[in-house]
PDB file of C-alpha atoms in Angstrom:
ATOM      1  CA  UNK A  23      16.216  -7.750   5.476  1.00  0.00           C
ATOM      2  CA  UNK A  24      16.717  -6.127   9.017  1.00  0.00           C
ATOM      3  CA  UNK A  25      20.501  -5.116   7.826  1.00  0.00           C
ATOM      4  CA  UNK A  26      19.350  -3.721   4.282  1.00  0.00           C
ATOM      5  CA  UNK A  27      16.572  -1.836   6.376  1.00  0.00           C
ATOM      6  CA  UNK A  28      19.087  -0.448   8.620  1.00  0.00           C
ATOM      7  CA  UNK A  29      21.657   0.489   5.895  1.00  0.00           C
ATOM      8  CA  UNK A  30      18.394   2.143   3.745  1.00  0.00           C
ATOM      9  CA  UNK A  31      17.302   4.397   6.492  1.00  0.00           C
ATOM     10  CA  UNK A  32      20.598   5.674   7.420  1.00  0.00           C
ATOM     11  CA  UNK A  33      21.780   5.834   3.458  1.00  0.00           C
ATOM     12  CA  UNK A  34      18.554   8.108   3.088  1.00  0.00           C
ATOM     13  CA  UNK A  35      19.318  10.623   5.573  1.00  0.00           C
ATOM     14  CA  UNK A  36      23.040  10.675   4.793  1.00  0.00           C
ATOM     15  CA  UNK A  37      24.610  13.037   2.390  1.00  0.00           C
ATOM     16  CA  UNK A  38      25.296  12.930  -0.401  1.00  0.00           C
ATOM     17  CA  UNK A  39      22.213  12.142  -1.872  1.00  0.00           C
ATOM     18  CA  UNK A  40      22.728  11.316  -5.912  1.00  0.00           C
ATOM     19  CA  UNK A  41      19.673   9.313  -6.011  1.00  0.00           C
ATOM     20  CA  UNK A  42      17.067  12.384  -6.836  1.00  0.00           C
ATOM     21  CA  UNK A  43      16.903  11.157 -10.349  1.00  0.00           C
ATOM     22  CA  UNK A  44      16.261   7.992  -9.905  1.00  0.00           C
ATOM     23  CA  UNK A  45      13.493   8.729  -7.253  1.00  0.00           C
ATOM     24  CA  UNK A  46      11.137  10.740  -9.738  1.00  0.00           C
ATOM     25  CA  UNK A  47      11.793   7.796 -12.170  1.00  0.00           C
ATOM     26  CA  UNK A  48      10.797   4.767  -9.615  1.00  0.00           C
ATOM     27  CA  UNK A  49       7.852   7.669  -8.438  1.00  0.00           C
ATOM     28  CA  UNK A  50       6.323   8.057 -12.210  1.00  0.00           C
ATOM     29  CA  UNK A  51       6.861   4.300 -13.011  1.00  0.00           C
ATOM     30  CA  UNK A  52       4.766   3.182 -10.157  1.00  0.00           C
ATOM     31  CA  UNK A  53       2.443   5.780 -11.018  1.00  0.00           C
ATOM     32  CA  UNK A  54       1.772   4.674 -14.502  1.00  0.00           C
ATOM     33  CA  UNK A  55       1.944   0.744 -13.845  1.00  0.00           C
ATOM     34  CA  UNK A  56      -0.716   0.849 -10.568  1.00  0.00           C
ATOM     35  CA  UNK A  57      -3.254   3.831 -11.144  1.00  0.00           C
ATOM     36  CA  UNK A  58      -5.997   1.684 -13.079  1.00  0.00           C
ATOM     37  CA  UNK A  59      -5.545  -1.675 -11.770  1.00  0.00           C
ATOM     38  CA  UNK A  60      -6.110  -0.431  -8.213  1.00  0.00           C
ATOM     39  CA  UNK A  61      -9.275   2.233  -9.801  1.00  0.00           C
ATOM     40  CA  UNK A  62     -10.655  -1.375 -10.776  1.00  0.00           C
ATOM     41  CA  UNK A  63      -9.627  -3.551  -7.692  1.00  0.00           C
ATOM     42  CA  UNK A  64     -10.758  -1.193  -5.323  1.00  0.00           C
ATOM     43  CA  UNK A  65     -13.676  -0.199  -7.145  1.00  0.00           C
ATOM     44  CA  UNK A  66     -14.617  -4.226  -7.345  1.00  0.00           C
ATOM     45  CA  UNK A  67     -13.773  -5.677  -4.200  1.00  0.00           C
ATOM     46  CA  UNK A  68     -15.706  -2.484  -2.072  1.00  0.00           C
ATOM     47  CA  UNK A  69     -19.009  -2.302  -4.220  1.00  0.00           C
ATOM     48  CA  UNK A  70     -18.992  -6.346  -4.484  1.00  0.00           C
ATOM     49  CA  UNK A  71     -17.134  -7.790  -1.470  1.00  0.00           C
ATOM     50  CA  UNK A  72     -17.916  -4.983   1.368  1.00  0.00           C
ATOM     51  CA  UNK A  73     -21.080  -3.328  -0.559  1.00  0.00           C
ATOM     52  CA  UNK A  74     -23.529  -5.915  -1.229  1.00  0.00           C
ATOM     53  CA  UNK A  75     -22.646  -8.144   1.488  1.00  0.00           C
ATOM     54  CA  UNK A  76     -23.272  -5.886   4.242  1.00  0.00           C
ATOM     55  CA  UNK A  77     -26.167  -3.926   2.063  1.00  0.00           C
ATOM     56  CA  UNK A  78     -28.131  -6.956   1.667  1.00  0.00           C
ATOM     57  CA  UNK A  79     -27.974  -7.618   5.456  1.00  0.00           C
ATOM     58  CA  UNK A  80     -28.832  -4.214   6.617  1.00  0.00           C
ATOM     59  CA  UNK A  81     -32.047  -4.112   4.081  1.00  0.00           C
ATOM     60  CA  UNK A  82     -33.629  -6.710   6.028  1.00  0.00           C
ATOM     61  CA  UNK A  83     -33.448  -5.505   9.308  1.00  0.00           C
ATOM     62  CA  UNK A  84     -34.093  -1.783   7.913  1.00  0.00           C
ATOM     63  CA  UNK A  85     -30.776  -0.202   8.670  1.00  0.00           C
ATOM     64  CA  UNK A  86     -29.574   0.591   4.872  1.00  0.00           C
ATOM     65  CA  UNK A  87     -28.912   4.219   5.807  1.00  0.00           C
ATOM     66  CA  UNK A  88     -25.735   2.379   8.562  1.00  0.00           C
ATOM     67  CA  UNK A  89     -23.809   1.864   5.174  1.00  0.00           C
ATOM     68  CA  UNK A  90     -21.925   4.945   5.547  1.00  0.00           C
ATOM     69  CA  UNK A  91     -20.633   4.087   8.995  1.00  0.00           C
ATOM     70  CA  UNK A  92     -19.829   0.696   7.995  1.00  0.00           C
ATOM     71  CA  UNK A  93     -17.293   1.740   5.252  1.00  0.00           C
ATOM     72  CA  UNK A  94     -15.355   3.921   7.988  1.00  0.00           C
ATOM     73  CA  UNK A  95     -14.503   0.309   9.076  1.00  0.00           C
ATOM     74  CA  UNK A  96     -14.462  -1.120   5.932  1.00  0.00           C
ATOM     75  CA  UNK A  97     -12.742   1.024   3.158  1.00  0.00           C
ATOM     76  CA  UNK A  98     -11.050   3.634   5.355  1.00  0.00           C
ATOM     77  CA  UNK A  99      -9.544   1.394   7.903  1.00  0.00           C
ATOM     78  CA  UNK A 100      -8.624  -1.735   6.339  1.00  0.00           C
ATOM     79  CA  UNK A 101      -9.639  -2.754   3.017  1.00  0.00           C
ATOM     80  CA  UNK A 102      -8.357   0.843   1.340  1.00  0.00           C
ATOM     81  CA  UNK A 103      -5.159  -0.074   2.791  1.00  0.00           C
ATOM     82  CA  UNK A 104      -5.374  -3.653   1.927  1.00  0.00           C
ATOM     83  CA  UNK A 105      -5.823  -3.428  -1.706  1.00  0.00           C
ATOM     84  CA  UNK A 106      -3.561  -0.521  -2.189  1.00  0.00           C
ATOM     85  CA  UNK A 107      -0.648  -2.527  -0.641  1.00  0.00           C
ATOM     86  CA  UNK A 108      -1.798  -6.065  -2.138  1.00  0.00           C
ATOM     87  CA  UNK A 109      -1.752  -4.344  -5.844  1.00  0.00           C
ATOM     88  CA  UNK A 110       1.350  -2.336  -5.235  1.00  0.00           C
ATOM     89  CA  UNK A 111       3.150  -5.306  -4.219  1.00  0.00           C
ATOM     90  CA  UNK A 112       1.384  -7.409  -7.123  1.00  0.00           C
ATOM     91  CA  UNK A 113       2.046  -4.551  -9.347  1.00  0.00           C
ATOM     92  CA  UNK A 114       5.126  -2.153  -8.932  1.00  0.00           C
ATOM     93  CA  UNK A 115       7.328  -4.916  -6.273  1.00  0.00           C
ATOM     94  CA  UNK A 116       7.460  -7.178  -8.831  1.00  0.00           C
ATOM     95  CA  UNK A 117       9.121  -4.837 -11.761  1.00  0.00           C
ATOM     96  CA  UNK A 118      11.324  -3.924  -9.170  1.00  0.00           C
ATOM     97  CA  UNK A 119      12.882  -7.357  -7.627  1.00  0.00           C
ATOM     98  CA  UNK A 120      12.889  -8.596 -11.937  1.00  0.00           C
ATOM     99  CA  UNK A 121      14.591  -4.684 -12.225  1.00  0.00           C
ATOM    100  CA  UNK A 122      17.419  -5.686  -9.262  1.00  0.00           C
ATOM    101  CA  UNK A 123      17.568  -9.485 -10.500  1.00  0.00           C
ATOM    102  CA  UNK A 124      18.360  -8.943 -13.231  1.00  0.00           C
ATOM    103  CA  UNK A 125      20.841  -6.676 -12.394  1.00  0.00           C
ATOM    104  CA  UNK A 126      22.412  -8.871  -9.699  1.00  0.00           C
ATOM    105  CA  UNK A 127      22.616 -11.944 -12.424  1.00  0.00           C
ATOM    106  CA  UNK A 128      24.136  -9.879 -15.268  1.00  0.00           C
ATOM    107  CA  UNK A 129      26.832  -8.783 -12.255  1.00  0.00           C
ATOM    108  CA  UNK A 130      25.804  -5.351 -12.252  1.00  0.00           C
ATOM    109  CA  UNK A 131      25.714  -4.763  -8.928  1.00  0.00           C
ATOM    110  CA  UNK A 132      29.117  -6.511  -8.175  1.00  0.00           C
ATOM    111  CA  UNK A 133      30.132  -3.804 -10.795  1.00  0.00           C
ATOM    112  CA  UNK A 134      28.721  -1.036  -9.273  1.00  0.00           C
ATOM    113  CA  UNK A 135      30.718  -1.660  -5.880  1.00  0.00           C
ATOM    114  CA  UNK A 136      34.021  -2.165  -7.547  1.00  0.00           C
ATOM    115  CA  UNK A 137      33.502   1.292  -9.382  1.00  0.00           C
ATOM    116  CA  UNK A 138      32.716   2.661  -5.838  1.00  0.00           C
ATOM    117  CA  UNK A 139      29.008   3.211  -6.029  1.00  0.00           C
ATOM    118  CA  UNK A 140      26.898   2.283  -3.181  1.00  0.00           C
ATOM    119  CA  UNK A 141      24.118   0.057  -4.576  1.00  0.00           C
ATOM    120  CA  UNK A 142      22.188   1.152  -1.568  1.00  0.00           C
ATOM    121  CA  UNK A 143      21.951   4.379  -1.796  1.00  0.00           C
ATOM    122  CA  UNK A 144      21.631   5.161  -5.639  1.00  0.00           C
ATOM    123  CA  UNK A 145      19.218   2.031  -6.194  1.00  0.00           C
ATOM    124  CA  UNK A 146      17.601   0.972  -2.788  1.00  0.00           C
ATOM    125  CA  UNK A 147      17.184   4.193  -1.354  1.00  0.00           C
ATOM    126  CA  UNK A 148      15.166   5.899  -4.276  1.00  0.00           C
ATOM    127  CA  UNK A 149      13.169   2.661  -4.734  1.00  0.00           C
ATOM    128  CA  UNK A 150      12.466   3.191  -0.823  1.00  0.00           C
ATOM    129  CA  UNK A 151      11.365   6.387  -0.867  1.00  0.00           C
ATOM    130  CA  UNK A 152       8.944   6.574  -3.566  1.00  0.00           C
ATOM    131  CA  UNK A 153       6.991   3.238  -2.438  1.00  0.00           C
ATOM    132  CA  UNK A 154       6.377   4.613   0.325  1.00  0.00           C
ATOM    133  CA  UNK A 155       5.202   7.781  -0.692  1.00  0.00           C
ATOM    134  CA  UNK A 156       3.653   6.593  -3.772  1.00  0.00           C
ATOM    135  CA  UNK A 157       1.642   3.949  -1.523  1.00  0.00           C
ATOM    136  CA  UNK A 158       0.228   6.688   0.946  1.00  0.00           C
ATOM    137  CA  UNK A 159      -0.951   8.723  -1.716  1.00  0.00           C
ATOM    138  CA  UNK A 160      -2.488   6.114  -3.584  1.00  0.00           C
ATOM    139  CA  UNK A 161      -4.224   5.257  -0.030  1.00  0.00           C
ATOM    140  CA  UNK A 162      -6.619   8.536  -0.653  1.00  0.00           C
ATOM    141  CA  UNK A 163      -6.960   7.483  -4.098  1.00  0.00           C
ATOM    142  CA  UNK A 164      -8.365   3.866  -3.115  1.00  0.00           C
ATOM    143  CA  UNK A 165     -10.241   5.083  -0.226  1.00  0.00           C
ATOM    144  CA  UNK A 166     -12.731   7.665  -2.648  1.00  0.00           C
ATOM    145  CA  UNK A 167     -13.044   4.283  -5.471  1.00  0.00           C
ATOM    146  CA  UNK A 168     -13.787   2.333  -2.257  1.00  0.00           C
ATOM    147  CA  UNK A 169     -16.598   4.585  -0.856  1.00  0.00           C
ATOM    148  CA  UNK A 170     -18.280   5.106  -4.456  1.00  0.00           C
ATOM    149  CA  UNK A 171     -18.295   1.546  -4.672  1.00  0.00           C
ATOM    150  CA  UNK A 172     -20.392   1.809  -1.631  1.00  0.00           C
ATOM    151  CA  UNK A 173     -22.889   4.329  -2.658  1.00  0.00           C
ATOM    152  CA  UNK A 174     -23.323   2.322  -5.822  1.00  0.00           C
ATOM    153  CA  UNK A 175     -24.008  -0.406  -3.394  1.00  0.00           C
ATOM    154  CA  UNK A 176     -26.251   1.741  -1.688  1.00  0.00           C
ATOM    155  CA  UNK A 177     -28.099   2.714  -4.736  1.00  0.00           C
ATOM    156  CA  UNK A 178     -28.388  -0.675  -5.917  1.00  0.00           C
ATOM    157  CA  UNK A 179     -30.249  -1.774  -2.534  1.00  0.00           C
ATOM    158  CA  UNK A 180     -32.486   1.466  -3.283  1.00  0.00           C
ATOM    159  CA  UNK A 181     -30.967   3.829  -0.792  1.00  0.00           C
ATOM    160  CA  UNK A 182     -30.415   7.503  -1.284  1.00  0.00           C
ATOM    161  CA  UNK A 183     -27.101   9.152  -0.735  1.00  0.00           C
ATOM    162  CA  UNK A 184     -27.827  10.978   1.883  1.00  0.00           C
ATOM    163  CA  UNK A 185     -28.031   9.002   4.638  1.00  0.00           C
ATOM    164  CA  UNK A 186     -24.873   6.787   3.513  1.00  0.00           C
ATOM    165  CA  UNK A 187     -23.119  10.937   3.693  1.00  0.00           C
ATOM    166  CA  UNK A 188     -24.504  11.241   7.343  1.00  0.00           C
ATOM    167  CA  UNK A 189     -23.408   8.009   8.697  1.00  0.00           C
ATOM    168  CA  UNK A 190     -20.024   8.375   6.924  1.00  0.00           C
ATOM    169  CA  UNK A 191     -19.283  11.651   7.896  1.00  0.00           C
ATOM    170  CA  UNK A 192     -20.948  11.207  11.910  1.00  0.00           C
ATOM    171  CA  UNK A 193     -18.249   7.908  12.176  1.00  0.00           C
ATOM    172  CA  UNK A 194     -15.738   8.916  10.169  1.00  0.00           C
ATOM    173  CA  UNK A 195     -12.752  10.748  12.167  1.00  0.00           C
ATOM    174  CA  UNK A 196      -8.865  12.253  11.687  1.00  0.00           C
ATOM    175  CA  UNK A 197      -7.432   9.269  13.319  1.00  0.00           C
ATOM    176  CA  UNK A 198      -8.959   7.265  10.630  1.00  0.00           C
ATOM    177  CA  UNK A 199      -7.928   8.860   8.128  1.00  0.00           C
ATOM    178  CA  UNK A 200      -4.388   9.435   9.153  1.00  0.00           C
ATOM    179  CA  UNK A 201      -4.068   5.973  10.671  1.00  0.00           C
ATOM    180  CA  UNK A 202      -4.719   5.074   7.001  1.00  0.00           C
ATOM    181  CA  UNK A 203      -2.626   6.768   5.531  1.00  0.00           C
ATOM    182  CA  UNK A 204       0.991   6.095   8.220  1.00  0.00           C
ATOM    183  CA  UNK A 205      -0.336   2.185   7.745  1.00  0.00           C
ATOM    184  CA  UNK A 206       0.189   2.032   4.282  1.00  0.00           C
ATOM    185  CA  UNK A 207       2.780   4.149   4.110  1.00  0.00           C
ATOM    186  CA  UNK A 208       4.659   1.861   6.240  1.00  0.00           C
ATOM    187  CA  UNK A 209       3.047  -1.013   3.628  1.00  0.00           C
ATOM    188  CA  UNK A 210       4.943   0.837   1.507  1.00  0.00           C
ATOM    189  CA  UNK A 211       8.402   0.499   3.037  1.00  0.00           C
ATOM    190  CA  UNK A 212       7.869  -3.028   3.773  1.00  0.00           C
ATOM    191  CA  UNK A 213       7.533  -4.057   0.372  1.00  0.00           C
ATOM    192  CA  UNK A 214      10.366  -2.114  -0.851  1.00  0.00           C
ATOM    193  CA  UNK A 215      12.706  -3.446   1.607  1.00  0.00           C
ATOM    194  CA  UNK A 216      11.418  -6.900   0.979  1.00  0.00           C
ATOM    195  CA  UNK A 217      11.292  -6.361  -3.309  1.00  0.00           C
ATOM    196  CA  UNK A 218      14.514  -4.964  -3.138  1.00  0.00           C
ATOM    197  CA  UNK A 219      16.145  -7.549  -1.040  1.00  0.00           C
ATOM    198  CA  UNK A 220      14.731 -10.462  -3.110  1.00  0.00           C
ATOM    199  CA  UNK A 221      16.318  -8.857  -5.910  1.00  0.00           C
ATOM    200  CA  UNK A 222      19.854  -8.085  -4.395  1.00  0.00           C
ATOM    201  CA  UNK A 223      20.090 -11.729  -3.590  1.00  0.00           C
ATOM    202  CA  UNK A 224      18.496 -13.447  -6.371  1.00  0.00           C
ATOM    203  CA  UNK A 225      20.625 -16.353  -8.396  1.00  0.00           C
ATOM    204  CA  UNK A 226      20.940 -18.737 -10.514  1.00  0.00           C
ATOM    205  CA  UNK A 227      19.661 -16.960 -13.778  1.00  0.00           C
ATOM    206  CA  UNK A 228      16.376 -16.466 -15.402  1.00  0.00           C
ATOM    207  CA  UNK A 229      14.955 -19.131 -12.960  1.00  0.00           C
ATOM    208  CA  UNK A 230      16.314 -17.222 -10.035  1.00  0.00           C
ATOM    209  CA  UNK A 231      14.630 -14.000 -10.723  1.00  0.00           C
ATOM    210  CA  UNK A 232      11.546 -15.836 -11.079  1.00  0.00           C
ATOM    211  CA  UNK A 233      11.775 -17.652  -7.702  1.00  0.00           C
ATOM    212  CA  UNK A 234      12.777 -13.938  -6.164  1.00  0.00           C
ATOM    213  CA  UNK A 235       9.498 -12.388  -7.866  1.00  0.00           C
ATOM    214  CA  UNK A 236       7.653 -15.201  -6.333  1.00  0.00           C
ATOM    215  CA  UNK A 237       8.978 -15.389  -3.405  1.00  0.00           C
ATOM    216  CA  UNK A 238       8.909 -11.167  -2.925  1.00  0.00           C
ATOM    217  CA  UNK A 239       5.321 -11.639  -3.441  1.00  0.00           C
ATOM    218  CA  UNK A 240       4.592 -13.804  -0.941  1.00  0.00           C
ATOM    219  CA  UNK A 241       6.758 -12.003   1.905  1.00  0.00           C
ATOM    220  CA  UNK A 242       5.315  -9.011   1.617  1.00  0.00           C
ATOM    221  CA  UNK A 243       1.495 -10.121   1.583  1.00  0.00           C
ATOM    222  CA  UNK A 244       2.847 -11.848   4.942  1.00  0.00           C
ATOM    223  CA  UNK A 245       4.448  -8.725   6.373  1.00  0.00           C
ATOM    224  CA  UNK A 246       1.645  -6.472   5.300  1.00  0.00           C
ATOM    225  CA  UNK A 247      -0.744  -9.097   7.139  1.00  0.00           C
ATOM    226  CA  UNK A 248       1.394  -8.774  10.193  1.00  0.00           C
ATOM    227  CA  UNK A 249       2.039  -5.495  10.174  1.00  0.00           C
ATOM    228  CA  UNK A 250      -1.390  -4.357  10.100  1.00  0.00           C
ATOM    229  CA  UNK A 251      -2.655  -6.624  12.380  1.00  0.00           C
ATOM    230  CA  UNK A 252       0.063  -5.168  15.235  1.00  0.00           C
ATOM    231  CA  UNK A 253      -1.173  -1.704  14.133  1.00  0.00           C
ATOM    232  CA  UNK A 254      -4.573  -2.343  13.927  1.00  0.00           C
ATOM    233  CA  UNK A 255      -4.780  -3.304  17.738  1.00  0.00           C
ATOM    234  CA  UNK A 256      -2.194  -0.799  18.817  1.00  0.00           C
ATOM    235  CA  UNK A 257      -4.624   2.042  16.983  1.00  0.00           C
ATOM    236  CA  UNK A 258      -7.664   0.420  18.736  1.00  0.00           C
ATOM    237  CA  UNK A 259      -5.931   0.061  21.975  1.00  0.00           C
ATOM    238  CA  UNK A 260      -4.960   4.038  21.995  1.00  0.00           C
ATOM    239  CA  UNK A 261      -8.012   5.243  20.389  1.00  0.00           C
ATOM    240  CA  UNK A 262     -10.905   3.161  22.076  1.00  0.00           C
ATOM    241  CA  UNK A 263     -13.593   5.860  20.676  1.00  0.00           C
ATOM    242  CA  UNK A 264     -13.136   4.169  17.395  1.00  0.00           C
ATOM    243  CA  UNK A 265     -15.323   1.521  18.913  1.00  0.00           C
ATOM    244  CA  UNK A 266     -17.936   3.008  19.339  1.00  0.00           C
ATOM    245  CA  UNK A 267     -20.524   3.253  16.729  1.00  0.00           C
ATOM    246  CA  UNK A 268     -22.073   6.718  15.765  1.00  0.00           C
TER     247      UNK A 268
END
């Protein structure tokens, strides 16, 4: 994965670059698979998981109107990201490692090399590229579900929107919001590299691709968790004024 990494990021910036095509493509696919199953994971998991939880416990010690701060921590900084990666994995990584293994079982790949095409660059590369830029944009996109799932929350718990604005707004800070959005961007880039090489190397037929999907799956939720724990404390470390409360 470190070599196909390597050979991706230099492919990308190296000319020629035939792959254009095939980048809109992978960009629009992921597009149409993830948009709704993220509106209603992210939607969910913030108004049930994050919402009620810490609604609930701030009613009964009178701080409901803290909300808003709370989902600077909690849907801006990790579970935005969190979902968005978990369902674009879950989602778009799969098509793509049964897209490649399939490929790689029918020989296509061993086809493409022979003919002088560099699977790299005209099917990794693309693939690359628009997961990662596909998952940062759907980051904004999950963060706005996220934080009406906590107003709804909020409302639920009789609050008024107001307060959950203030405490959102006073907390809330351009290092959130860009650390964000370069974390799951990076998401992004793990779980192509990681699809794609599944893919690439899959065999022994039908089974095969099934044991790459699987196993695609399960690498990237365990980079992502890695990842993003390494970030997380290297954005905390640099920033310590995201500690303290507003």
């Amino acid at each position: 994965m470190v070599l196909l990494t390597g050979k991706t990021l230099i492919s990308a910036v190296r000319p020629p670059y035939p792959y254009g095509g095939e980048f809109v493509n992978q960009f629009l696919f992921a597009l149409r698979l993830v948009w709704f199953p993220l509106l209603v994971s992210t939607l969910a998991i913030n108004y049930g998981a994050a919402g009620l939880q810490a609604a609930n416990f701030l009613t009964t010690i009178g701080a409901l109107d803290r909300l808003g701060g709370f989902f600077v921590l909690a849907a801006v900084r990790e579970i935005g990201p969190l979902i968005t990666a978990i369902v674009l994995a879950g989602v778009a990584g799969t098509a793509m490692t049964a897209d490649l293994g399939a490929r790689k079982i029918r020989e296509e790949l061993d086809a493409l090399q022979v003919l002088g095409v560099d699977p790299v660059k005209n099917l990794v590369v693309p693939r690359f590229l628009a997961l990662m830029i596909v998952t940062g944009l759907f980051n904004i996109y999950s963060l706005l579900f996220g934080i009406f799932g906590g107003i709804i929350a909020s409302a639920t718990n009789g609050g008024v929107p107001g307060p959950f604005w203030t405490t959102l707004f006073s907390n809330a800070t351009t290092t959130d919001l860009w650390g964000s959005v370069l974390k799951t961007t990076i998401f992004g880039a793990i779980i192509a590299i990681v699809c794609c090489y599944k893919g690439m190397t899959a065999s022994g037929g039908a089974e095969g691709v099934g044991k790459a999907v699987n196993q695609a799956v399960v690498v990237s939720f365990l980079g992502i968790g890695a990842f993003n724990t390494v970030f997380t404390q290297t954005l905390l470390a640099t920033h310590p004024s995201l500690l303290v409360p507003k």
